[in-house]
Short mmCIF file of C-alpha atoms in Angstrom, two decimals:
data_model
loop_
_atom_site.label_atom_id
_atom_site.label_comp_id
_atom_site.label_asym_id
_atom_site.label_seq_id
_atom_site.Cartn_x
_atom_site.Cartn_y
_atom_site.Cartn_z
CA MET N 286 -8.84 19.06 50.41
CA ASN N 287 -8.58 21.53 47.56
CA ALA N 288 -8.53 25.31 47.95
CA ILE N 289 -12.16 25.81 46.99
CA ALA N 290 -13.32 23.20 49.48
CA GLU N 291 -11.27 24.84 52.22
CA LEU N 292 -12.66 28.26 51.37
CA LEU N 293 -16.19 26.87 51.35
CA SER N 294 -15.76 25.19 54.73
CA GLU N 295 -14.35 28.41 56.22
CA GLU N 296 -17.30 30.37 54.84
CA VAL N 297 -19.84 27.86 56.16
CA ARG N 298 -18.15 27.99 59.57
CA ARG N 299 -19.17 31.65 59.79
CA TYR N 300 -22.86 30.63 59.54
CA GLU N 301 -23.33 28.23 62.42
CA HIS N 302 -27.10 28.03 61.90
CA LEU N 303 -26.44 26.04 58.69
CA TYR N 304 -24.95 23.05 60.52
CA ASN N 305 -25.82 23.33 64.23
CA PRO N 306 -29.35 22.11 65.05
CA SER N 307 -29.27 23.80 68.47
CA MET N 308 -29.13 27.25 66.84
CA ALA N 309 -32.35 29.26 66.67
CA GLY N 310 -32.11 29.83 62.92
CA TYR N 311 -31.37 26.21 62.02
CA LYS N 312 -34.87 25.59 60.62
CA ASP N 313 -35.28 29.06 59.10
CA ALA N 314 -35.27 28.42 55.34
CA GLN N 315 -35.08 32.10 54.44
CA MET N 316 -32.06 32.66 56.69
CA ALA N 317 -30.35 29.60 55.21
CA SER N 318 -31.09 30.78 51.67
CA ASN N 319 -29.63 34.20 52.38
CA SER N 320 -26.56 32.66 53.99
CA TRP N 321 -25.95 30.35 51.01
CA ARG N 322 -26.25 33.31 48.64
CA GLU N 323 -23.61 35.20 50.64
CA ILE N 324 -21.37 32.14 50.77
CA SER N 325 -21.70 31.57 47.02
CA SER N 326 -20.74 35.17 46.28
CA ASN N 327 -17.67 34.90 48.54
CA VAL N 328 -16.60 31.56 47.07
CA VAL N 329 -17.52 32.67 43.52
CA LEU N 330 -19.59 29.56 42.78
CA ALA N 331 -23.29 29.09 42.12
CA VAL N 332 -25.47 28.42 45.16
CA ASP N 333 -26.40 24.92 43.98
CA LEU N 334 -22.72 24.04 43.49
CA CYS N 335 -21.88 25.34 46.97
CA LEU N 336 -24.67 23.24 48.48
CA LYS N 337 -23.60 20.15 46.55
CA MET N 338 -19.94 20.58 47.52
CA TRP N 339 -20.85 21.22 51.17
CA ARG N 340 -22.99 18.08 51.34
CA LYS N 341 -20.15 16.02 49.87
CA LEU N 342 -17.68 17.45 52.41
CA ARG N 343 -20.08 16.91 55.31
CA ASP N 344 -20.93 13.36 54.25
CA LYS N 345 -17.26 12.47 53.84
CA TYR N 346 -16.51 13.84 57.31
CA VAL N 347 -19.32 11.82 58.87
CA ARG N 348 -18.21 8.61 57.10
CA GLU N 349 -14.59 9.06 58.20
CA LYS N 350 -15.60 9.87 61.75
CA LYS N 351 -17.73 6.72 61.85
CA ALA N 352 -14.87 4.64 60.41
CA ILE N 353 -12.52 5.87 63.14
CA ARG N 354 -15.04 5.13 65.89
CA LEU N 355 -16.12 1.70 64.63
CA PRO N 356 -12.90 -0.23 65.46
CA PHE N 357 -13.05 1.12 69.02
CA VAL N 358 -16.64 -0.06 69.44
CA ILE N 359 -15.86 -3.49 67.99
CA ALA N 360 -12.84 -3.89 70.28
CA PHE N 361 -14.98 -2.89 73.24
CA LEU N 362 -17.71 -5.40 72.41
CA VAL N 363 -15.42 -8.37 71.63
CA GLY N 364 -15.59 -10.89 74.43
CA ARG N 365 -18.83 -9.58 75.90
CA THR N 366 -21.77 -11.90 76.26
CA CYS N 367 -25.42 -10.98 76.21
CA ILE N 368 -27.68 -12.12 78.99
#
């Protein structure tokens, strides 16, 4: 991960309502907009670039997490029969 991506992920970590659906402000668009503006000023990138980079990082994480879990699930299901 490059330095900008690390900085962005650290900044997003400070705003849990951006990624945690159990937070009260998760669906608050105004709060999210304000948070992304603050993040973009700290990272020194435009808001749209921060959002795009964050989505790429998040999607990559989810894909890799799924790839790690899939072999375990397959190994668990091998040899089972359905009734």
